[in-house]
mmCIF file of C-alpha atoms in Angstrom:
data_model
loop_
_atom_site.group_PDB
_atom_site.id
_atom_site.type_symbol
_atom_site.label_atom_id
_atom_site.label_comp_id
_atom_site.label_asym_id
_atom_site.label_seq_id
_atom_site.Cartn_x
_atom_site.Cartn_y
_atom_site.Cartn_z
ATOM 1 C CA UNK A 954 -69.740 14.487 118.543
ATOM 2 C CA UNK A 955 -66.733 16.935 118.980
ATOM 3 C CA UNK A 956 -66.834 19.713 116.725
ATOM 4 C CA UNK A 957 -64.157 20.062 114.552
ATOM 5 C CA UNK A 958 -61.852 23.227 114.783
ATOM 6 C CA UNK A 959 -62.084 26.334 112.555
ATOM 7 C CA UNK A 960 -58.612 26.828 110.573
ATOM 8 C CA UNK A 961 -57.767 30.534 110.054
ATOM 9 C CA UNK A 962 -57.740 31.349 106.325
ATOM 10 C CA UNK A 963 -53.629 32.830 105.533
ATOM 11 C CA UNK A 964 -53.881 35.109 102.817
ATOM 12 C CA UNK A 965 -51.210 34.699 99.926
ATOM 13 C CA UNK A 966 -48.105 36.885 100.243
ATOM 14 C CA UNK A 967 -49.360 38.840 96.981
ATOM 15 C CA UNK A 968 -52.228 40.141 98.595
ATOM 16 C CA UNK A 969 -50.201 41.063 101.393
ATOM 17 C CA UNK A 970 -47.467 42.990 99.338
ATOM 18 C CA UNK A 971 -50.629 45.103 97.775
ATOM 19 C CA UNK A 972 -52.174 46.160 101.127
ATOM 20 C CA UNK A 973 -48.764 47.372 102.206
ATOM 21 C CA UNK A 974 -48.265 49.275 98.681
ATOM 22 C CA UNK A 975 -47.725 53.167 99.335
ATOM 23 C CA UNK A 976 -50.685 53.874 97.284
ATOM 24 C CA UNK A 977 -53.207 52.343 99.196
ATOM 25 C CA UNK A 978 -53.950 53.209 103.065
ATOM 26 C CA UNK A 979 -53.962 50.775 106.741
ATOM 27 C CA UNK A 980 -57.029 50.638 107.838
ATOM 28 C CA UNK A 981 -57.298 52.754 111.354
ATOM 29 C CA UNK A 982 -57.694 50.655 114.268
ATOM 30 C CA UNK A 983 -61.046 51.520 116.256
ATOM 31 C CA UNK A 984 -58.625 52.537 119.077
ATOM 32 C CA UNK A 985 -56.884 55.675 116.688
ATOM 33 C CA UNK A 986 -60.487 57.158 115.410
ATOM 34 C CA UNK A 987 -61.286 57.827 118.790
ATOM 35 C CA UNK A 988 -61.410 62.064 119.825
ATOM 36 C CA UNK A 989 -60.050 63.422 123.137
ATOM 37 C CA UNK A 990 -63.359 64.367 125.325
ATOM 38 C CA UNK A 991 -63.908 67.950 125.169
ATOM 39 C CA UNK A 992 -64.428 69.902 128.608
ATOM 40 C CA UNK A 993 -67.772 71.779 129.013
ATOM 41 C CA UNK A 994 -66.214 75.279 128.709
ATOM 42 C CA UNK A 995 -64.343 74.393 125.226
ATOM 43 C CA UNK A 996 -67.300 74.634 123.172
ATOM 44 C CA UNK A 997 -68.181 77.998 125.048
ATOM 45 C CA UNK A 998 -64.641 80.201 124.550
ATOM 46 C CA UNK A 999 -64.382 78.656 121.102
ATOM 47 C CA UNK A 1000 -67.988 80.480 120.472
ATOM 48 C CA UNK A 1001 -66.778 83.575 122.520
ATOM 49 C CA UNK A 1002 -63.536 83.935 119.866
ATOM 50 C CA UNK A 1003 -65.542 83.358 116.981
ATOM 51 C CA UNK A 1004 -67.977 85.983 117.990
ATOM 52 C CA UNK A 1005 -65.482 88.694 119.365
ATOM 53 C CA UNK A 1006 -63.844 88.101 115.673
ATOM 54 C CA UNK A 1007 -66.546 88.566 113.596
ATOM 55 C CA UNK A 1008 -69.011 91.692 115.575
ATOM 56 C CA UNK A 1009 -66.681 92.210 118.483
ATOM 57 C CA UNK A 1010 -64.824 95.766 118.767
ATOM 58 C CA UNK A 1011 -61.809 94.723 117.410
ATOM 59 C CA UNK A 1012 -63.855 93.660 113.941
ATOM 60 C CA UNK A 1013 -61.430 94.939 110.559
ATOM 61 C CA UNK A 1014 -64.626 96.589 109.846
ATOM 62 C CA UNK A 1015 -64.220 99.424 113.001
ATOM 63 C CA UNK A 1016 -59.898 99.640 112.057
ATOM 64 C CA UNK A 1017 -58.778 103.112 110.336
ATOM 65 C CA UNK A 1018 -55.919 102.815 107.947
ATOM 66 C CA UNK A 1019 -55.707 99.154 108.720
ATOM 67 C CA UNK A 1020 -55.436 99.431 112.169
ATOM 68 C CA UNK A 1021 -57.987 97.736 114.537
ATOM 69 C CA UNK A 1022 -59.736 100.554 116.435
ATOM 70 C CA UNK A 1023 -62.149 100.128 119.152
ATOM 71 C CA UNK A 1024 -65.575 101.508 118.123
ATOM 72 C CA UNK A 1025 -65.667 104.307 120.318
ATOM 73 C CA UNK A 1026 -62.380 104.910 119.265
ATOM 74 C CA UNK A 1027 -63.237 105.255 115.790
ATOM 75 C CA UNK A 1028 -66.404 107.404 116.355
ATOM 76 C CA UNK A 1029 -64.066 109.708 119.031
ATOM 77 C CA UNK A 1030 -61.579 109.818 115.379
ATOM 78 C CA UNK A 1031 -64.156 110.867 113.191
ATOM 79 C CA UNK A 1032 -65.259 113.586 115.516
ATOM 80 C CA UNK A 1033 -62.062 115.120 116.063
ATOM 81 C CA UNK A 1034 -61.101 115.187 112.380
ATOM 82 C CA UNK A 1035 -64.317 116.970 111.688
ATOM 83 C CA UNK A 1036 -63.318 119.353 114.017
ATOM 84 C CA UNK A 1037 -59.594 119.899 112.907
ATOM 85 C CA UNK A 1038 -61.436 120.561 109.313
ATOM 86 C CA UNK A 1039 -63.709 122.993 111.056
ATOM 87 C CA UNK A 1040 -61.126 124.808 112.699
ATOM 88 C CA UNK A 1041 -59.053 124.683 109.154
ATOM 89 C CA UNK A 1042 -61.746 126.488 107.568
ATOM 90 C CA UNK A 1043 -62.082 129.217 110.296
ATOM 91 C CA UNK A 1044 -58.244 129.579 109.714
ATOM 92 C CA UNK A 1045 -58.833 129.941 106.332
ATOM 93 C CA UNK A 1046 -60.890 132.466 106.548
ATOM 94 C CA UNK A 1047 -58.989 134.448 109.539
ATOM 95 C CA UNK A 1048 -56.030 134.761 107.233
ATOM 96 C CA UNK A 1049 -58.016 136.068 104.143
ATOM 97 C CA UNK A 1050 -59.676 138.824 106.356
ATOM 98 C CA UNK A 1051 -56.024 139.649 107.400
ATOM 99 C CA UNK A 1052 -54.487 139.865 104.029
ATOM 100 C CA UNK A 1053 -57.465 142.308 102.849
ATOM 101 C CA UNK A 1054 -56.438 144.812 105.432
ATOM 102 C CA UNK A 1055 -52.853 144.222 104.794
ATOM 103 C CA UNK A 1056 -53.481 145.183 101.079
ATOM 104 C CA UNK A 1057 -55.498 147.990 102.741
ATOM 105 C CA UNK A 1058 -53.368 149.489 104.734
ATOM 106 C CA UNK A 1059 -50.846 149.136 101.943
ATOM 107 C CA UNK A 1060 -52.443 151.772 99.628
ATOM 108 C CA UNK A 1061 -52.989 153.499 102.425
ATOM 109 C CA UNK A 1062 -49.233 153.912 103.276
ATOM 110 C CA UNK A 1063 -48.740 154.307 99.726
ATOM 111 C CA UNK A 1064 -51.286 157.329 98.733
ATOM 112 C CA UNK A 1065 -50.619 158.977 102.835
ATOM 113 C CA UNK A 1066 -46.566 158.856 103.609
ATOM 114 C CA UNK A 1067 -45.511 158.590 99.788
ATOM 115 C CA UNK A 1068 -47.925 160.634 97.797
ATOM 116 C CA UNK A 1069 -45.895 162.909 95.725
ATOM 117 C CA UNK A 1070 -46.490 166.267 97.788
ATOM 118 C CA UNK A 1071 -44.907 163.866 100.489
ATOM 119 C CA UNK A 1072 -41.915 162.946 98.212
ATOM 120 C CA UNK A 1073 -40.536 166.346 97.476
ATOM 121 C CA UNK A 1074 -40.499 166.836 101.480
ATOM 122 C CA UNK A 1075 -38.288 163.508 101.825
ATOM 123 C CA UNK A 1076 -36.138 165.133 98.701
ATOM 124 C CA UNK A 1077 -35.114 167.784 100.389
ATOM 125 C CA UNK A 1078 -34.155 165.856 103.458
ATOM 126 C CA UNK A 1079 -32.131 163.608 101.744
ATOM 127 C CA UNK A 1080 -29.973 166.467 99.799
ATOM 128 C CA UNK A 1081 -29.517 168.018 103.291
ATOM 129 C CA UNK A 1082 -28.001 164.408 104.398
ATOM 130 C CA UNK A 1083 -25.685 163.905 101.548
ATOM 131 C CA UNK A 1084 -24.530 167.631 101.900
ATOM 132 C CA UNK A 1085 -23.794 167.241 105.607
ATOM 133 C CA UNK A 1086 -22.050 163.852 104.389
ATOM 134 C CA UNK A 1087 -19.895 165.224 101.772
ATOM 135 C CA UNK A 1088 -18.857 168.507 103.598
ATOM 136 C CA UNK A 1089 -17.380 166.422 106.479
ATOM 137 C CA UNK A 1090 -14.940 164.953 104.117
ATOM 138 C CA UNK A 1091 -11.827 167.150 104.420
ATOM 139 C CA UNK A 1092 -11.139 165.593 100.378
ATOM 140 C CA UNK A 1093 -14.434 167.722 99.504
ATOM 141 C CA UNK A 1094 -14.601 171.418 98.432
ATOM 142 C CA UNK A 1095 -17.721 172.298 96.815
ATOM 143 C CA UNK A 1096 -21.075 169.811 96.089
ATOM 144 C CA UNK A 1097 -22.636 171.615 93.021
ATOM 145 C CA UNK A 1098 -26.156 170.094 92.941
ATOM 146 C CA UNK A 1099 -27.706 166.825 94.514
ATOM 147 C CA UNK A 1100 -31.197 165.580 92.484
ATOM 148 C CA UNK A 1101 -33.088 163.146 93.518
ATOM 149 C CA UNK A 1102 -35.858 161.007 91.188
ATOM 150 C CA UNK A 1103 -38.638 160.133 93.820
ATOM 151 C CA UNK A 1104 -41.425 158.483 92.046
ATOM 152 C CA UNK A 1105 -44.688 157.597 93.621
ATOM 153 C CA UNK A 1106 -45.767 154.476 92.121
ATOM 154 C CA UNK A 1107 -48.461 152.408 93.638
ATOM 155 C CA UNK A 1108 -46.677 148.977 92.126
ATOM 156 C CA UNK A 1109 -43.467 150.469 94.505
ATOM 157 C CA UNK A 1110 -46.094 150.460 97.830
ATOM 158 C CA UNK A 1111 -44.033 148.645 100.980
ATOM 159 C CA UNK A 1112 -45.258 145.471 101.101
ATOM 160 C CA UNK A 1113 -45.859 145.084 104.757
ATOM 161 C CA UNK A 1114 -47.433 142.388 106.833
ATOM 162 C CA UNK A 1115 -49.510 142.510 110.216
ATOM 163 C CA UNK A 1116 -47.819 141.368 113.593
ATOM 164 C CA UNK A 1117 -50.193 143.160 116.096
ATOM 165 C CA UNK A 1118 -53.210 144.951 115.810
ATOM 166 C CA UNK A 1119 -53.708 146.921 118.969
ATOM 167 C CA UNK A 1120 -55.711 150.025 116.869
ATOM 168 C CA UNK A 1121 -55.077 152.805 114.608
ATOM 169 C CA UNK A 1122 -53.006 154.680 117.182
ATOM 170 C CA UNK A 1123 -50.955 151.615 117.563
ATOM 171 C CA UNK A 1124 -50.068 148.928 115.091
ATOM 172 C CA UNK A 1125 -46.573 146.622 114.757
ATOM 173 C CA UNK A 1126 -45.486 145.452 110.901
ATOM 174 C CA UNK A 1127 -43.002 143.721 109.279
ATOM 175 C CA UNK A 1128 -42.043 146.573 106.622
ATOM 176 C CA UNK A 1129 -40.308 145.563 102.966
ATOM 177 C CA UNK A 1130 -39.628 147.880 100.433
ATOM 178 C CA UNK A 1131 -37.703 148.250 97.465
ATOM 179 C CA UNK A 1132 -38.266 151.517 95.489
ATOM 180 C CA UNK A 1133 -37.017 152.600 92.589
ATOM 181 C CA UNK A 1134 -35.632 155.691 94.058
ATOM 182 C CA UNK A 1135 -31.931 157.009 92.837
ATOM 183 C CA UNK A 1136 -29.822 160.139 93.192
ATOM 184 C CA UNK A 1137 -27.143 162.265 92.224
ATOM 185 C CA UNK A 1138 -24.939 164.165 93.317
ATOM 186 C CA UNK A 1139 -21.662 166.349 91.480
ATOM 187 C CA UNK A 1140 -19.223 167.441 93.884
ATOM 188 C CA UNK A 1141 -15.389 168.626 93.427
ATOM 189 C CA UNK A 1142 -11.986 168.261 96.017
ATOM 190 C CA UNK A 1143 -8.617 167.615 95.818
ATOM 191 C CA UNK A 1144 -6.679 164.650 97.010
ATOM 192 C CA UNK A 1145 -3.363 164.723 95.925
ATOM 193 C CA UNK A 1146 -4.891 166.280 92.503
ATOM 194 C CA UNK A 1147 -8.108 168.048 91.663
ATOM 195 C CA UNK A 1148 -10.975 166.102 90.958
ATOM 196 C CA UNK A 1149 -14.653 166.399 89.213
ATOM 197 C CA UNK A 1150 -17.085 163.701 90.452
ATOM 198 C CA UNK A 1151 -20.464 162.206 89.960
ATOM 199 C CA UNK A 1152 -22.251 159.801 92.450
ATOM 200 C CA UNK A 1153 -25.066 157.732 91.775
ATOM 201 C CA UNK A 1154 -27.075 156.135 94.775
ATOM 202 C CA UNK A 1155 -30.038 153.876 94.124
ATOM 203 C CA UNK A 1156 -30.964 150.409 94.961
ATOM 204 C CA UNK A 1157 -32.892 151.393 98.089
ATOM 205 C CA UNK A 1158 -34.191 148.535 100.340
ATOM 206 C CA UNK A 1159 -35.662 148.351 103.866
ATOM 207 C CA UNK A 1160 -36.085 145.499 105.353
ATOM 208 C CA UNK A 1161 -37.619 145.838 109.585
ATOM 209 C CA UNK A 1162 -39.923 145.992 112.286
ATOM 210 C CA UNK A 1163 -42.298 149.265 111.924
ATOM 211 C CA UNK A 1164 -44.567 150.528 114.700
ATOM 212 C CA UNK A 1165 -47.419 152.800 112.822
ATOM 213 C CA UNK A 1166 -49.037 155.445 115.479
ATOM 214 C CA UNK A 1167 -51.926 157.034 113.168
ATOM 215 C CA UNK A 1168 -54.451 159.518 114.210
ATOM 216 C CA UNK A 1169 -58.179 159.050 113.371
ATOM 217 C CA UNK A 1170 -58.191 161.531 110.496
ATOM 218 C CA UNK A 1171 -54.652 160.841 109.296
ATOM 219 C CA UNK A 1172 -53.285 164.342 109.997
ATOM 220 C CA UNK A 1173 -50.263 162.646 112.408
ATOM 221 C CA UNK A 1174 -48.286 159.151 111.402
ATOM 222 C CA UNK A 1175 -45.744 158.090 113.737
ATOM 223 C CA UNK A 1176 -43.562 155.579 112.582
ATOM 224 C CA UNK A 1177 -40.610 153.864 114.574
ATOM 225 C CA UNK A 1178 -38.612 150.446 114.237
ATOM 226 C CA UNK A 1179 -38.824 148.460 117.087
ATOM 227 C CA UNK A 1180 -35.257 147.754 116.528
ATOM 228 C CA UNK A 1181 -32.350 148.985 113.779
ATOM 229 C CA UNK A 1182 -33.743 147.780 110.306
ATOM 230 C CA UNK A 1183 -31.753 146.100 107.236
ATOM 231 C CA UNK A 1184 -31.208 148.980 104.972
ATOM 232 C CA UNK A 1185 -29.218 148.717 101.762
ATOM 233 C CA UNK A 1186 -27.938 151.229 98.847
ATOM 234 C CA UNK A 1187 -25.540 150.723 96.208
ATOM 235 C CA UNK A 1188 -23.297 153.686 95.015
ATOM 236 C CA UNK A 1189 -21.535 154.258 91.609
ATOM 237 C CA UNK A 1190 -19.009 156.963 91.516
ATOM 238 C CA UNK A 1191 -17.602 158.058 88.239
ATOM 239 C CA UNK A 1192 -14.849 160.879 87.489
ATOM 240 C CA UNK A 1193 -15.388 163.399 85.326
ATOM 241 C CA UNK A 1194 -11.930 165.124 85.308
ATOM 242 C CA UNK A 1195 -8.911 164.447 87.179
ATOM 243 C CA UNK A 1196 -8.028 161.441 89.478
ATOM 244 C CA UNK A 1197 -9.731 159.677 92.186
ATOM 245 C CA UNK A 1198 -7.615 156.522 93.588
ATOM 246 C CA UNK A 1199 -10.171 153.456 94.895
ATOM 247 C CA UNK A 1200 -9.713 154.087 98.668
ATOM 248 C CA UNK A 1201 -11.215 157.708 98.574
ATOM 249 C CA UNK A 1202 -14.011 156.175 96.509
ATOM 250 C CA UNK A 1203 -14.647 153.683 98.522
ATOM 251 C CA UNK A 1204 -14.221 156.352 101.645
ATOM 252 C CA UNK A 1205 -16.822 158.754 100.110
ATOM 253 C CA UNK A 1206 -19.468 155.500 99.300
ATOM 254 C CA UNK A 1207 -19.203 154.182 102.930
ATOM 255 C CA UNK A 1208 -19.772 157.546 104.074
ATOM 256 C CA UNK A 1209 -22.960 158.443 102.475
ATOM 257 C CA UNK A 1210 -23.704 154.908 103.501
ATOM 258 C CA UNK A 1211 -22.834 155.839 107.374
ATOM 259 C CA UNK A 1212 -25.097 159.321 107.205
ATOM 260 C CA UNK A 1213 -28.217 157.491 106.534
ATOM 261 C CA UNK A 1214 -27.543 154.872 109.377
ATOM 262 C CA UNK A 1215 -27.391 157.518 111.167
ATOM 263 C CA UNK A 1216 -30.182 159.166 110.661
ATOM 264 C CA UNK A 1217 -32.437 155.871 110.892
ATOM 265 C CA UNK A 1218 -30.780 155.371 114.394
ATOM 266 C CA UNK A 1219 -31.249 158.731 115.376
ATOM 267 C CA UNK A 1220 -34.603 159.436 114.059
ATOM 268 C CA UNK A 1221 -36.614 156.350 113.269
ATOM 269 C CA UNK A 1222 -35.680 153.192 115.854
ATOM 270 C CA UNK A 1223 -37.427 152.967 118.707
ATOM 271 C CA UNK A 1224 -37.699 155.072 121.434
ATOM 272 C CA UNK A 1225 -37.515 157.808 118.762
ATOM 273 C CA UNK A 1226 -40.412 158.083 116.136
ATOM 274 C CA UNK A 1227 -41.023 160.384 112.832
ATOM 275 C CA UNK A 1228 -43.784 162.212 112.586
ATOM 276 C CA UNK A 1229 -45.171 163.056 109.602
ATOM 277 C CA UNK A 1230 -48.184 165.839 108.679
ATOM 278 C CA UNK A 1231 -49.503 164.588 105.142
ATOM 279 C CA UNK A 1232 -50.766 167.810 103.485
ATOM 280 C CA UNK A 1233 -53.885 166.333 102.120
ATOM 281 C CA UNK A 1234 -54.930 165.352 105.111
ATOM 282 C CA UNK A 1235 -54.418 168.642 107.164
ATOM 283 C CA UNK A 1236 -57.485 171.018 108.261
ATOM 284 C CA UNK A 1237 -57.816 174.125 106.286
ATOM 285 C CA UNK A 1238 -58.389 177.287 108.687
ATOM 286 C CA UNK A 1239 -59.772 179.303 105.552
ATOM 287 C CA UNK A 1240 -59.759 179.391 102.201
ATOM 288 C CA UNK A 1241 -57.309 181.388 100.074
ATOM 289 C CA UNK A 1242 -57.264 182.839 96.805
ATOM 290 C CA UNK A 1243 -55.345 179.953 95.052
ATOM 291 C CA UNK A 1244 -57.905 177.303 96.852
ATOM 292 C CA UNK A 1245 -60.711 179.284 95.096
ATOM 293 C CA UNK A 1246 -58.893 179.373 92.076
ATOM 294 C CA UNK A 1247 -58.488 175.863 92.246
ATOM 295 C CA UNK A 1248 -61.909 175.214 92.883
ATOM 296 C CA UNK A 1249 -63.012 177.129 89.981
ATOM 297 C CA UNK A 1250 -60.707 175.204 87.416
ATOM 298 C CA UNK A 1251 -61.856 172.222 88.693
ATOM 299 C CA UNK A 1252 -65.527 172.517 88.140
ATOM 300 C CA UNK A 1253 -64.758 174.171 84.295
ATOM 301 C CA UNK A 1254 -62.860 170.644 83.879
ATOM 302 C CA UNK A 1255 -65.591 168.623 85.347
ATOM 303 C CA UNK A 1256 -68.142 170.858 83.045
ATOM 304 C CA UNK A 1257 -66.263 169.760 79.862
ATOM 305 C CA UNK A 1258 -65.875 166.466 80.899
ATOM 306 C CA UNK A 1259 -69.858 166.357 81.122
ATOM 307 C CA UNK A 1260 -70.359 167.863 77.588
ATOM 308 C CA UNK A 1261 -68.134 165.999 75.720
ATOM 309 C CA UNK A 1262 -70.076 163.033 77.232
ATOM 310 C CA UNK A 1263 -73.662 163.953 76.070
ATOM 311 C CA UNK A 1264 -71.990 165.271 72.657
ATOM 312 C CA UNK A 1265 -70.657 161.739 72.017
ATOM 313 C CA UNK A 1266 -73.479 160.002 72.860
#
């Protein structure tokens, strides 16, 4: 007998409207689950990447400051900033060793070219100067006296610092100094009408390029700028009697000014060079009288000194 045929089963519309709901998913067809076939060498540079990410050179782990270094890179880095730190050091160290013979040689300058016995000689050179200034001025009749006030302080030393270091003999510095030296001076003329006057000068400063030629035992310094230095003084000139009108002032300041220019160009800027003979440091030929007296006194003071030592203790 003929089999009867199989009537397909139509769902109500409800059930219909709730597949289709937004909530609720299609089912996939068998057709959309299905994966593009991978090639044989996918798998492999997919490995390769995640390898070279994670232990490769480029790794965040071999990076400096953030930045992704090579690891020989970052090994070659290390090195060099040891060696920068190294050569800091040896810098360090270099410029220490210089500034102890700067302060050296400082004293040295200080006690040798500006020891008092040193100081009276520049005294007298510098009243000769202003003389010589003043009596060129046709306005001046008579300088009365001219004192000078050089003190030798060791807080007053030029403050110098080391270009080139050849030797002793021969030795280039930047020189700066500032001391507390002043003068004065009393002089008389006429310019119109008689006049009494009194000029200070004082605020010394220096401010160059000194070449220091010293012999082994200090008996010769040379000294020489290499080229014209800075040099400043201030003048103050105050009437005593009479009157003195502000351009002959000013003409008598600018030309004490002028006569130590002068000089420095003359005597002290290269090729010409001072020489000085510290006394101190000066062979004796023989002893004399007041050397023995000296001599003498010295070892009575030295005797007291001792006694009143073992006395107090």
């Amino acid at each position: 007998a003929a089999q009867p045929a199989q009537r397909t089963k139509v769902a109500p519309m409800e059930e219909l409207h709730q597949d289709r709901s937004p909530g609720r998913a299609m089912p996939h067809s068998p057709t959309h689950t299905q994966s593009a076939p991978s090639t044989p060498g996918s798998a492999t540079a997919r490995s390769d990447l995640s390898s070279l990410s994670n232990n490769g050179p480029f790794s965040p782990s071999n990076g400096v400051n953030g930045l992704m270094l090579p690891r020989s890179l970052s090994m070659d880095t290390a090195a060099l900033q040891r060696q920068v730190e190294m050569l800091q050091e040896q810098l360090a160290a270099a410029n220490a060793k210089i500034a102890m013979w700067e302060r050296c040689m400082q004293q040295m300058m200080n006690c040798v070219m500006l020891s008092p016995d040193m100081n009276d000689m520049y005294k007298e050179e510098c009243a000769a100067l202003i003389q010589q200034a003043l009596s060129s001025l046709e306005q001046i009749e008579q300088v009365h006296f001219v004192e000078c006030s050089f003190p030798s302080i060791s807080a007053e030393a030029p403050r110098i610092q080391l270009e080139n270091w050849e030797s002793l003999a021969c030795s280039d510095w930047v020189l700066r100094w500032a001391p507390s030296w002043s003068m004065q001076v009393s002089f008389e003329g006429v310019h119109y009408v008689r006049f009494k006057c009194l000029l200070r000068i004082h605020d010394f400063k220096v401010l160059g390029k000194l070449r220091l030629r010293a012999s082994s035992d200090l008996s010769v310094v040379g000294l020489a700028f290499l080229e014209p230095p800075r040099f400043r003084l201030r003048t103050e000139c105050s009437v005593s009697w009479g009157s003195v009108p502000l351009p002959l002032k000013t003409f008598i300041e600018a030309a004490i000014y002028e006569e130590f220019r002068r000089w420095l160009n003359e005597n002290m800027v290269a090729p010409h060079e001072v020489s000085l003979r510290p006394p101190g440091f000066q062979r004796k030929q023989g002893l004399s009288d007041a050397d023995l007296e000296k001599a003498r006194r010295a070892v009575a003071l030295a005797r007291q000194y001792s006694a009143a030592r073992q006395s107090s203790n």
